[in-house]
């Protein structure tokens, strides 16, 4: 059983006790298990960011030479040339321009560590947020009843038992659809909640914690006994670090936003070496039907938050960059035409961003045809030319070593497009 | 004259007496001469009562085991199956929730979605369309006034009332089994507030679709869910349209009527939408697939993809009757169609449900070998669902799910065989299936007793019941349930929450269960009042040790508690405990004084002038039972009770 793998008991002496100044029980026990090579071998971490609400990919990464787009968006279209007081797009390759509020991404793109896939989306043409998110997170675009999420299945395919309670962590208050399933995963919006707490009575809490630990240690229910042990080990692990007064490395500055806060905590977990391999965070507010704005405005603030949060993480994790890949996703894109209220409506394809040292970066992957009506899906939307599963499976394979697409994306048989360097 | 009145009264009394008398006998047709077979497993009557309560209620209240034993286990169970016990005090509590009395159409009008409000306001000329583009905040106040003026309320308030109601009902209803089964069926036929389109219809769904059918026949609840707006939206069947029919050609009865009446549709956005809608629609298989996979046959129940597609065609045209302010144009137009014309065209209008024959696929369909149509209309779908409801795979799938809920995560095959046999023989009668289950020795087997893990909701409600809590802010309990990993009504997938211990017990959730116990027992959950002294009838335990034993038994009756007591004892004897408690008490900053139900706790303090006689309690008057401050109850008793609620033993049922 995968779930409890890290609790295999064994009589081996603890590895590296002296070195690390005390290894939590679950790691020590994992070390004693059969399959574990070395508990402190650095593990790869995949961080996924879901942009809920459907990001306008055509505004994030604009095919600025396309006159069809220019005509379709008289108030929203931006150019790569400096005009008036507006900030111009950042010209990536002569055809695509990055939104000026994502200037933090530019160096990464130039260094070929940031890749973009344009025209990415789901083969299911639904334009319902709920359905499209559900399909993308379950990884089965034509089956609602899939019980598990694709990232939970990824955890089961890591090729080894989960090493710690922190193998898969979602920085959300409720378990996201991507994490549904039988493999171990935790959702928590604030790591400091990982403690026995009694408001205004810390010593009481500490006493209770001791009683709880003892009770759970002695219970006859295997499930409660094991999970109890994990919980207290995990709690002690986090208590070793001063979570509250965390100082990011290299003066990285996280935006004071939900996403910034989530990524900061993910960085903390990675640095604590608690075995994090799959992490999940959310970014909200992408459903820009009204007053989307151009270089400044709702959309501009959103992409600034996204790019600045990701780059703060990247800077903070300077020593870990080889082991970390960050990938964004969004349920669909938005209409090519602007609507009557200064925004865009639900469309089909969008774009996504992948950050990491093994990315085939510096390129806008995928296939975006000129936005003439005949090239649009249903005559109105950027066509989906790359199945999201193609990209997700390639990243999972190359970064986490998961090559069982049949399990990760059960109904999918397709080709990869080379977003990762081989 | 006087005599006549007397005479009439006595006749009335006689009749009344007869009614009561006969209803007593009428009410127990299921009563068995034989007792439940718990003796076979070595259970005492009290232990059996505890087991029964752990399975069919949200947790035993203090003294409830005595009541069940007194009335007889079998009689208690039959009363629960009838689900007609009076609930006066609960109804009084719920009387203030206005939204819960509304039907769907009223809800849609009173609690419109935010974007609909905006569009209505624009269409009514209250908000200028251009101002929307410039400054969001500028029109917020205007919108709020617009809503107030038109008697509209924020949608979120609807869900808040609904959830408050759920917490109170689960904690206080006398018809516990009905509520537990309501929870079971809601989860089985899951819908989710996360899906905006269906969210508003969920209060009605639980109230009028699930609860009244929770102890009825399976076919009835299946059909009722299939026709409910919540399910029609959640699994998209409302939009499913046959590829070749009048609707797509724009010749349908409703469409003609609507387009002829376009003048009544003031909202141009909506009109454009209507005109466009037809193009993007087609057949939608979602419901057809899930009704087989999740609601009836089970994933290996013997159907193919071909069957799914065919079933989807059978169910085309099953949709929702127009309702609400936002749809008033359409509704007006459709209302104009006379019922005769409606009927003649094969339409069926039943409450919120509409069978729109213009959208229906009239060709002949074959599902699992059975033919439907051609031209069978609405009845095709009814027949399809009845066929599914009576399939042996369904009997197996449903009864197994019931056994997993009420017996153990891995119920024995011998029990499953008995239950599915009853399901088949008794026309899917859920009561009969439950009776077969409790009549089976397997139900009482040691492998079932205490083998289920409480879900977070069961834990929170059960703890409130165990401690006789007075709940004035139910949402506070809901917040904890949420924190412990069960955001009820928000589970996104149609599978519903998995019903197994492994799903509920993970590291983050487990710590929160412990924290919940501590917070609840120390009076730190606002609006949840408990009185630990009253729980023991204000009898002061002789010692700390005695208190530990007493409260363990009160909260977890009829269980082996040696281990729990043994491992809690050191807590009492911690020499530094009192000092720590004192410090905590003294150090609690004023900032934390705000929320807890302080008045209530003060009452306990006043009553608690007992002398600490236990070890470590010397010279510490009041500390044991009544160490209070404004931040909560810091007494050792509350600490002990908190640990009991968070203990592994209490997580089991």
PDB file of C-alpha atoms in Angstrom, chain B residues 352-586:
ATOM      1  CA  UNK B 352     -39.602  22.817 -11.790  1.00  0.00           C
ATOM      2  CA  UNK B 353     -39.198  20.019 -14.267  1.00  0.00           C
ATOM      3  CA  UNK B 354     -39.983  20.320 -17.921  1.00  0.00           C
ATOM      4  CA  UNK B 355     -39.946  17.639 -20.549  1.00  0.00           C
ATOM      5  CA  UNK B 356     -39.497  19.575 -23.753  1.00  0.00           C
ATOM      6  CA  UNK B 357     -40.544  17.210 -26.489  1.00  0.00           C
ATOM      7  CA  UNK B 358     -39.080  19.504 -29.125  1.00  0.00           C
ATOM      8  CA  UNK B 359     -35.638  18.766 -27.740  1.00  0.00           C
ATOM      9  CA  UNK B 360     -36.200  15.039 -27.464  1.00  0.00           C
ATOM     10  CA  UNK B 361     -34.700  12.444 -29.750  1.00  0.00           C
ATOM     11  CA  UNK B 362     -37.691  10.645 -31.206  1.00  0.00           C
ATOM     12  CA  UNK B 363     -35.812   7.804 -32.848  1.00  0.00           C
ATOM     13  CA  UNK B 364     -35.724   4.300 -31.460  1.00  0.00           C
ATOM     14  CA  UNK B 365     -33.028   3.726 -28.824  1.00  0.00           C
ATOM     15  CA  UNK B 366     -31.622   0.520 -27.342  1.00  0.00           C
ATOM     16  CA  UNK B 367     -30.100   0.509 -23.879  1.00  0.00           C
ATOM     17  CA  UNK B 368     -28.756  -2.762 -22.497  1.00  0.00           C
ATOM     18  CA  UNK B 369     -30.938  -4.685 -24.878  1.00  0.00           C
ATOM     19  CA  UNK B 370     -34.167  -2.885 -24.059  1.00  0.00           C
ATOM     20  CA  UNK B 371     -35.925  -0.786 -26.680  1.00  0.00           C
ATOM     21  CA  UNK B 372     -37.114   2.757 -26.027  1.00  0.00           C
ATOM     22  CA  UNK B 373     -39.291   4.623 -28.471  1.00  0.00           C
ATOM     23  CA  UNK B 374     -39.653   5.604 -31.195  1.00  0.00           C
ATOM     24  CA  UNK B 375     -41.754   8.540 -30.162  1.00  0.00           C
ATOM     25  CA  UNK B 376     -42.059   7.416 -26.546  1.00  0.00           C
ATOM     26  CA  UNK B 377     -41.502  10.932 -25.242  1.00  0.00           C
ATOM     27  CA  UNK B 378     -41.144  11.543 -21.532  1.00  0.00           C
ATOM     28  CA  UNK B 379     -42.136   8.008 -20.598  1.00  0.00           C
ATOM     29  CA  UNK B 380     -39.000   6.618 -22.262  1.00  0.00           C
ATOM     30  CA  UNK B 381     -36.836   8.244 -19.612  1.00  0.00           C
ATOM     31  CA  UNK B 382     -39.078   7.105 -16.784  1.00  0.00           C
ATOM     32  CA  UNK B 383     -38.876   3.551 -18.093  1.00  0.00           C
ATOM     33  CA  UNK B 384     -35.130   3.768 -18.522  1.00  0.00           C
ATOM     34  CA  UNK B 385     -34.614   4.854 -14.914  1.00  0.00           C
ATOM     35  CA  UNK B 386     -36.977   2.137 -13.669  1.00  0.00           C
ATOM     36  CA  UNK B 387     -35.025  -0.433 -15.641  1.00  0.00           C
ATOM     37  CA  UNK B 388     -31.782   0.771 -14.096  1.00  0.00           C
ATOM     38  CA  UNK B 389     -33.270   0.887 -10.602  1.00  0.00           C
ATOM     39  CA  UNK B 390     -34.355  -2.745 -10.808  1.00  0.00           C
ATOM     40  CA  UNK B 391     -31.186  -4.160 -12.304  1.00  0.00           C
ATOM     41  CA  UNK B 392     -29.357  -6.750 -10.143  1.00  0.00           C
ATOM     42  CA  UNK B 393     -26.118  -4.777 -10.529  1.00  0.00           C
ATOM     43  CA  UNK B 394     -27.880  -1.802  -8.971  1.00  0.00           C
ATOM     44  CA  UNK B 395     -29.109  -3.934  -6.089  1.00  0.00           C
ATOM     45  CA  UNK B 396     -25.544  -5.055  -5.416  1.00  0.00           C
ATOM     46  CA  UNK B 397     -24.035  -1.618  -5.852  1.00  0.00           C
ATOM     47  CA  UNK B 398     -26.511   0.244  -3.673  1.00  0.00           C
ATOM     48  CA  UNK B 399     -26.719  -2.301  -0.874  1.00  0.00           C
ATOM     49  CA  UNK B 400     -22.947  -2.521  -0.685  1.00  0.00           C
ATOM     50  CA  UNK B 401     -22.735   1.223  -0.329  1.00  0.00           C
ATOM     51  CA  UNK B 402     -25.323   1.089   2.460  1.00  0.00           C
ATOM     52  CA  UNK B 403     -23.414  -1.686   4.204  1.00  0.00           C
ATOM     53  CA  UNK B 404     -20.163   0.250   3.937  1.00  0.00           C
ATOM     54  CA  UNK B 405     -21.864   3.218   5.506  1.00  0.00           C
ATOM     55  CA  UNK B 406     -23.528   1.353   8.355  1.00  0.00           C
ATOM     56  CA  UNK B 407     -21.448  -1.747   9.004  1.00  0.00           C
ATOM     57  CA  UNK B 408     -17.796  -1.402   8.107  1.00  0.00           C
ATOM     58  CA  UNK B 409     -15.480  -0.301   5.323  1.00  0.00           C
ATOM     59  CA  UNK B 410     -15.269  -3.952   4.249  1.00  0.00           C
ATOM     60  CA  UNK B 411     -18.639  -5.579   4.916  1.00  0.00           C
ATOM     61  CA  UNK B 412     -18.795  -9.401   4.635  1.00  0.00           C
ATOM     62  CA  UNK B 413     -20.144 -10.900   1.418  1.00  0.00           C
ATOM     63  CA  UNK B 414     -22.719 -12.993   3.289  1.00  0.00           C
ATOM     64  CA  UNK B 415     -24.350  -9.787   4.518  1.00  0.00           C
ATOM     65  CA  UNK B 416     -24.213  -8.157   1.091  1.00  0.00           C
ATOM     66  CA  UNK B 417     -25.976 -11.159  -0.426  1.00  0.00           C
ATOM     67  CA  UNK B 418     -28.843 -10.892   2.050  1.00  0.00           C
ATOM     68  CA  UNK B 419     -29.236  -7.174   1.505  1.00  0.00           C
ATOM     69  CA  UNK B 420     -29.203  -7.264  -2.285  1.00  0.00           C
ATOM     70  CA  UNK B 421     -31.676 -10.128  -2.212  1.00  0.00           C
ATOM     71  CA  UNK B 422     -34.060  -7.983  -0.184  1.00  0.00           C
ATOM     72  CA  UNK B 423     -33.486  -5.042  -2.510  1.00  0.00           C
ATOM     73  CA  UNK B 424     -34.539  -7.189  -5.482  1.00  0.00           C
ATOM     74  CA  UNK B 425     -37.465  -8.876  -3.769  1.00  0.00           C
ATOM     75  CA  UNK B 426     -38.879  -5.756  -2.126  1.00  0.00           C
ATOM     76  CA  UNK B 427     -38.756  -3.445  -5.114  1.00  0.00           C
ATOM     77  CA  UNK B 428     -35.763  -1.466  -3.844  1.00  0.00           C
ATOM     78  CA  UNK B 429     -37.456  -0.634  -0.550  1.00  0.00           C
ATOM     79  CA  UNK B 430     -34.736   1.009   1.509  1.00  0.00           C
ATOM     80  CA  UNK B 431     -36.441   0.384   4.833  1.00  0.00           C
ATOM     81  CA  UNK B 432     -36.588  -3.326   4.104  1.00  0.00           C
ATOM     82  CA  UNK B 433     -32.920  -3.337   3.143  1.00  0.00           C
ATOM     83  CA  UNK B 434     -32.025  -1.668   6.443  1.00  0.00           C
ATOM     84  CA  UNK B 435     -34.168  -4.146   8.368  1.00  0.00           C
ATOM     85  CA  UNK B 436     -32.421  -7.050   6.664  1.00  0.00           C
ATOM     86  CA  UNK B 437     -29.116  -5.466   7.613  1.00  0.00           C
ATOM     87  CA  UNK B 438     -29.828  -5.073  11.333  1.00  0.00           C
ATOM     88  CA  UNK B 439     -31.476  -8.484  11.497  1.00  0.00           C
ATOM     89  CA  UNK B 440     -28.254 -10.050  10.273  1.00  0.00           C
ATOM     90  CA  UNK B 441     -25.690 -11.292  12.803  1.00  0.00           C
ATOM     91  CA  UNK B 442     -22.972  -9.700  10.646  1.00  0.00           C
ATOM     92  CA  UNK B 443     -24.233  -6.261  11.616  1.00  0.00           C
ATOM     93  CA  UNK B 444     -23.464  -7.009  15.266  1.00  0.00           C
ATOM     94  CA  UNK B 445     -20.210  -8.798  14.699  1.00  0.00           C
ATOM     95  CA  UNK B 446     -17.095  -7.700  16.552  1.00  0.00           C
ATOM     96  CA  UNK B 447     -15.533  -6.893  13.184  1.00  0.00           C
ATOM     97  CA  UNK B 448     -18.147  -4.154  12.750  1.00  0.00           C
ATOM     98  CA  UNK B 449     -18.346  -2.624  16.204  1.00  0.00           C
ATOM     99  CA  UNK B 450     -16.372   0.642  16.359  1.00  0.00           C
ATOM    100  CA  UNK B 451     -14.878  -0.129  12.956  1.00  0.00           C
ATOM    101  CA  UNK B 452     -16.058   2.983  11.182  1.00  0.00           C
ATOM    102  CA  UNK B 453     -14.111   6.220  11.320  1.00  0.00           C
ATOM    103  CA  UNK B 454     -16.260   9.250  11.970  1.00  0.00           C
ATOM    104  CA  UNK B 455     -16.306  11.741   9.157  1.00  0.00           C
ATOM    105  CA  UNK B 456     -15.490  15.292  10.288  1.00  0.00           C
ATOM    106  CA  UNK B 457     -19.186  16.145  10.196  1.00  0.00           C
ATOM    107  CA  UNK B 458     -20.048  13.098  12.285  1.00  0.00           C
ATOM    108  CA  UNK B 459     -17.298  14.013  14.711  1.00  0.00           C
ATOM    109  CA  UNK B 460     -18.398  17.618  15.137  1.00  0.00           C
ATOM    110  CA  UNK B 461     -22.104  16.897  15.403  1.00  0.00           C
ATOM    111  CA  UNK B 462     -21.455  13.848  17.547  1.00  0.00           C
ATOM    112  CA  UNK B 463     -19.295  15.838  19.946  1.00  0.00           C
ATOM    113  CA  UNK B 464     -21.995  18.491  20.235  1.00  0.00           C
ATOM    114  CA  UNK B 465     -24.481  15.732  21.025  1.00  0.00           C
ATOM    115  CA  UNK B 466     -22.147  13.965  23.456  1.00  0.00           C
ATOM    116  CA  UNK B 467     -21.650  17.176  25.398  1.00  0.00           C
ATOM    117  CA  UNK B 468     -25.243  18.364  25.150  1.00  0.00           C
ATOM    118  CA  UNK B 469     -23.995  21.501  23.467  1.00  0.00           C
ATOM    119  CA  UNK B 470     -26.273  24.451  22.910  1.00  0.00           C
ATOM    120  CA  UNK B 471     -25.587  25.625  19.385  1.00  0.00           C
ATOM    121  CA  UNK B 472     -26.366  29.256  18.719  1.00  0.00           C
ATOM    122  CA  UNK B 473     -23.844  29.781  15.926  1.00  0.00           C
ATOM    123  CA  UNK B 474     -24.021  26.612  13.859  1.00  0.00           C
ATOM    124  CA  UNK B 475     -21.750  28.013  11.177  1.00  0.00           C
ATOM    125  CA  UNK B 476     -18.890  27.886  13.655  1.00  0.00           C
ATOM    126  CA  UNK B 477     -19.195  24.114  13.771  1.00  0.00           C
ATOM    127  CA  UNK B 478     -19.361  24.018  10.006  1.00  0.00           C
ATOM    128  CA  UNK B 479     -16.099  25.966   9.834  1.00  0.00           C
ATOM    129  CA  UNK B 480     -14.432  23.298  11.933  1.00  0.00           C
ATOM    130  CA  UNK B 481     -15.907  20.497   9.822  1.00  0.00           C
ATOM    131  CA  UNK B 482     -14.481  22.274   6.829  1.00  0.00           C
ATOM    132  CA  UNK B 483     -11.090  22.584   8.500  1.00  0.00           C
ATOM    133  CA  UNK B 484     -11.083  18.900   9.310  1.00  0.00           C
ATOM    134  CA  UNK B 485     -11.492  18.113   5.624  1.00  0.00           C
ATOM    135  CA  UNK B 486     -15.205  17.802   4.838  1.00  0.00           C
ATOM    136  CA  UNK B 487     -16.547  20.883   3.155  1.00  0.00           C
ATOM    137  CA  UNK B 488     -20.099  19.603   2.975  1.00  0.00           C
ATOM    138  CA  UNK B 489     -22.081  20.617  -0.126  1.00  0.00           C
ATOM    139  CA  UNK B 490     -18.862  21.673  -1.877  1.00  0.00           C
ATOM    140  CA  UNK B 491     -17.490  18.293  -2.941  1.00  0.00           C
ATOM    141  CA  UNK B 492     -16.807  18.865  -6.585  1.00  0.00           C
ATOM    142  CA  UNK B 493     -16.974  15.398  -8.126  1.00  0.00           C
ATOM    143  CA  UNK B 494     -20.224  13.482  -8.686  1.00  0.00           C
ATOM    144  CA  UNK B 495     -18.752  10.548  -6.770  1.00  0.00           C
ATOM    145  CA  UNK B 496     -19.435  12.300  -3.459  1.00  0.00           C
ATOM    146  CA  UNK B 497     -17.031  11.994  -0.535  1.00  0.00           C
ATOM    147  CA  UNK B 498     -15.363   8.589  -0.346  1.00  0.00           C
ATOM    148  CA  UNK B 499     -16.790   6.647   2.596  1.00  0.00           C
ATOM    149  CA  UNK B 500     -13.692   5.139   4.130  1.00  0.00           C
ATOM    150  CA  UNK B 501     -11.444   5.831   7.060  1.00  0.00           C
ATOM    151  CA  UNK B 502      -8.332   6.356   4.969  1.00  0.00           C
ATOM    152  CA  UNK B 503      -9.940   9.250   3.201  1.00  0.00           C
ATOM    153  CA  UNK B 504     -10.729  11.152   6.377  1.00  0.00           C
ATOM    154  CA  UNK B 505      -7.648  10.439   8.377  1.00  0.00           C
ATOM    155  CA  UNK B 506      -4.579  12.260   7.149  1.00  0.00           C
ATOM    156  CA  UNK B 507      -2.013  14.285   8.989  1.00  0.00           C
ATOM    157  CA  UNK B 508      -3.399  17.786   8.644  1.00  0.00           C
ATOM    158  CA  UNK B 509      -6.954  16.638   9.261  1.00  0.00           C
ATOM    159  CA  UNK B 510      -6.045  14.576  12.296  1.00  0.00           C
ATOM    160  CA  UNK B 511      -4.318  17.464  14.066  1.00  0.00           C
ATOM    161  CA  UNK B 512      -7.389  19.558  13.415  1.00  0.00           C
ATOM    162  CA  UNK B 513      -9.587  16.893  14.990  1.00  0.00           C
ATOM    163  CA  UNK B 514      -7.507  17.164  18.134  1.00  0.00           C
ATOM    164  CA  UNK B 515      -7.628  20.936  18.017  1.00  0.00           C
ATOM    165  CA  UNK B 516     -11.366  20.772  17.549  1.00  0.00           C
ATOM    166  CA  UNK B 517     -11.739  18.706  20.734  1.00  0.00           C
ATOM    167  CA  UNK B 518      -9.677  21.173  22.727  1.00  0.00           C
ATOM    168  CA  UNK B 519     -11.472  24.204  21.337  1.00  0.00           C
ATOM    169  CA  UNK B 520     -14.918  22.753  21.875  1.00  0.00           C
ATOM    170  CA  UNK B 521     -14.339  21.537  25.416  1.00  0.00           C
ATOM    171  CA  UNK B 522     -12.706  24.768  26.498  1.00  0.00           C
ATOM    172  CA  UNK B 523     -15.601  26.844  25.235  1.00  0.00           C
ATOM    173  CA  UNK B 524     -13.488  28.515  22.598  1.00  0.00           C
ATOM    174  CA  UNK B 525     -15.849  27.914  19.718  1.00  0.00           C
ATOM    175  CA  UNK B 526     -18.111  30.944  19.677  1.00  0.00           C
ATOM    176  CA  UNK B 527     -21.780  30.166  19.850  1.00  0.00           C
ATOM    177  CA  UNK B 528     -21.294  26.574  20.993  1.00  0.00           C
ATOM    178  CA  UNK B 529     -22.089  26.464  24.667  1.00  0.00           C
ATOM    179  CA  UNK B 530     -21.291  23.470  26.800  1.00  0.00           C
ATOM    180  CA  UNK B 531     -21.676  22.937  30.505  1.00  0.00           C
ATOM    181  CA  UNK B 532     -19.408  20.186  31.700  1.00  0.00           C
ATOM    182  CA  UNK B 533     -20.646  20.317  35.281  1.00  0.00           C
ATOM    183  CA  UNK B 534     -24.248  19.940  34.173  1.00  0.00           C
ATOM    184  CA  UNK B 535     -23.275  16.980  32.050  1.00  0.00           C
ATOM    185  CA  UNK B 536     -22.627  15.087  35.258  1.00  0.00           C
ATOM    186  CA  UNK B 537     -25.720  16.582  36.939  1.00  0.00           C
ATOM    187  CA  UNK B 538     -23.446  18.892  38.901  1.00  0.00           C
ATOM    188  CA  UNK B 539     -22.059  15.989  40.848  1.00  0.00           C
ATOM    189  CA  UNK B 540     -18.522  16.786  41.693  1.00  0.00           C
ATOM    190  CA  UNK B 541     -16.199  13.924  41.012  1.00  0.00           C
ATOM    191  CA  UNK B 542     -14.305  12.729  44.070  1.00  0.00           C
ATOM    192  CA  UNK B 543     -10.937  13.229  42.493  1.00  0.00           C
ATOM    193  CA  UNK B 544      -9.256  14.059  39.268  1.00  0.00           C
ATOM    194  CA  UNK B 545      -8.997  10.373  38.539  1.00  0.00           C
ATOM    195  CA  UNK B 546     -12.682   9.889  39.233  1.00  0.00           C
ATOM    196  CA  UNK B 547     -13.515  12.786  36.961  1.00  0.00           C
ATOM    197  CA  UNK B 548     -11.490  11.278  34.194  1.00  0.00           C
ATOM    198  CA  UNK B 549     -13.309   7.975  34.485  1.00  0.00           C
ATOM    199  CA  UNK B 550     -16.715   9.619  34.847  1.00  0.00           C
ATOM    200  CA  UNK B 551     -16.359  11.861  31.821  1.00  0.00           C
ATOM    201  CA  UNK B 552     -14.832   9.166  29.675  1.00  0.00           C
ATOM    202  CA  UNK B 553     -17.882   7.039  30.395  1.00  0.00           C
ATOM    203  CA  UNK B 554     -20.280   9.895  29.808  1.00  0.00           C
ATOM    204  CA  UNK B 555     -18.777  10.769  26.448  1.00  0.00           C
ATOM    205  CA  UNK B 556     -17.930   7.280  25.256  1.00  0.00           C
ATOM    206  CA  UNK B 557     -20.480   5.016  26.915  1.00  0.00           C
ATOM    207  CA  UNK B 558     -20.291   1.243  26.686  1.00  0.00           C
ATOM    208  CA  UNK B 559     -16.764   1.090  25.469  1.00  0.00           C
ATOM    209  CA  UNK B 560     -13.587  -0.390  26.818  1.00  0.00           C
ATOM    210  CA  UNK B 561     -11.883   2.687  28.101  1.00  0.00           C
ATOM    211  CA  UNK B 562      -8.985   1.230  30.087  1.00  0.00           C
ATOM    212  CA  UNK B 563      -6.415   2.323  27.563  1.00  0.00           C
ATOM    213  CA  UNK B 564      -7.769   5.808  27.151  1.00  0.00           C
ATOM    214  CA  UNK B 565      -7.989   6.309  30.882  1.00  0.00           C
ATOM    215  CA  UNK B 566      -4.545   4.884  31.444  1.00  0.00           C
ATOM    216  CA  UNK B 567      -2.960   7.201  28.931  1.00  0.00           C
ATOM    217  CA  UNK B 568      -4.823  10.226  30.123  1.00  0.00           C
ATOM    218  CA  UNK B 569      -3.909   9.745  33.757  1.00  0.00           C
ATOM    219  CA  UNK B 570      -0.412  11.219  33.457  1.00  0.00           C
ATOM    220  CA  UNK B 571      -2.037  14.409  32.265  1.00  0.00           C
ATOM    221  CA  UNK B 572      -3.749  14.741  35.615  1.00  0.00           C
ATOM    222  CA  UNK B 573      -0.637  14.031  37.546  1.00  0.00           C
ATOM    223  CA  UNK B 574       1.619  16.421  35.755  1.00  0.00           C
ATOM    224  CA  UNK B 575       3.109  18.346  38.675  1.00  0.00           C
ATOM    225  CA  UNK B 576       3.540  21.422  36.593  1.00  0.00           C
ATOM    226  CA  UNK B 577       0.054  21.341  35.170  1.00  0.00           C
ATOM    227  CA  UNK B 578      -1.627  23.619  37.616  1.00  0.00           C
ATOM    228  CA  UNK B 579       1.136  26.088  37.394  1.00  0.00           C
ATOM    229  CA  UNK B 580       0.893  26.091  33.638  1.00  0.00           C
ATOM    230  CA  UNK B 581      -2.829  26.402  33.721  1.00  0.00           C
ATOM    231  CA  UNK B 582      -2.567  29.293  36.114  1.00  0.00           C
ATOM    232  CA  UNK B 583      -0.049  31.004  33.902  1.00  0.00           C
ATOM    233  CA  UNK B 584      -2.138  30.514  30.855  1.00  0.00           C
ATOM    234  CA  UNK B 585      -5.079  31.846  32.717  1.00  0.00           C
ATOM    235  CA  UNK B 586      -3.226  34.899  33.898  1.00  0.00           C
TER     236      UNK B 586
END
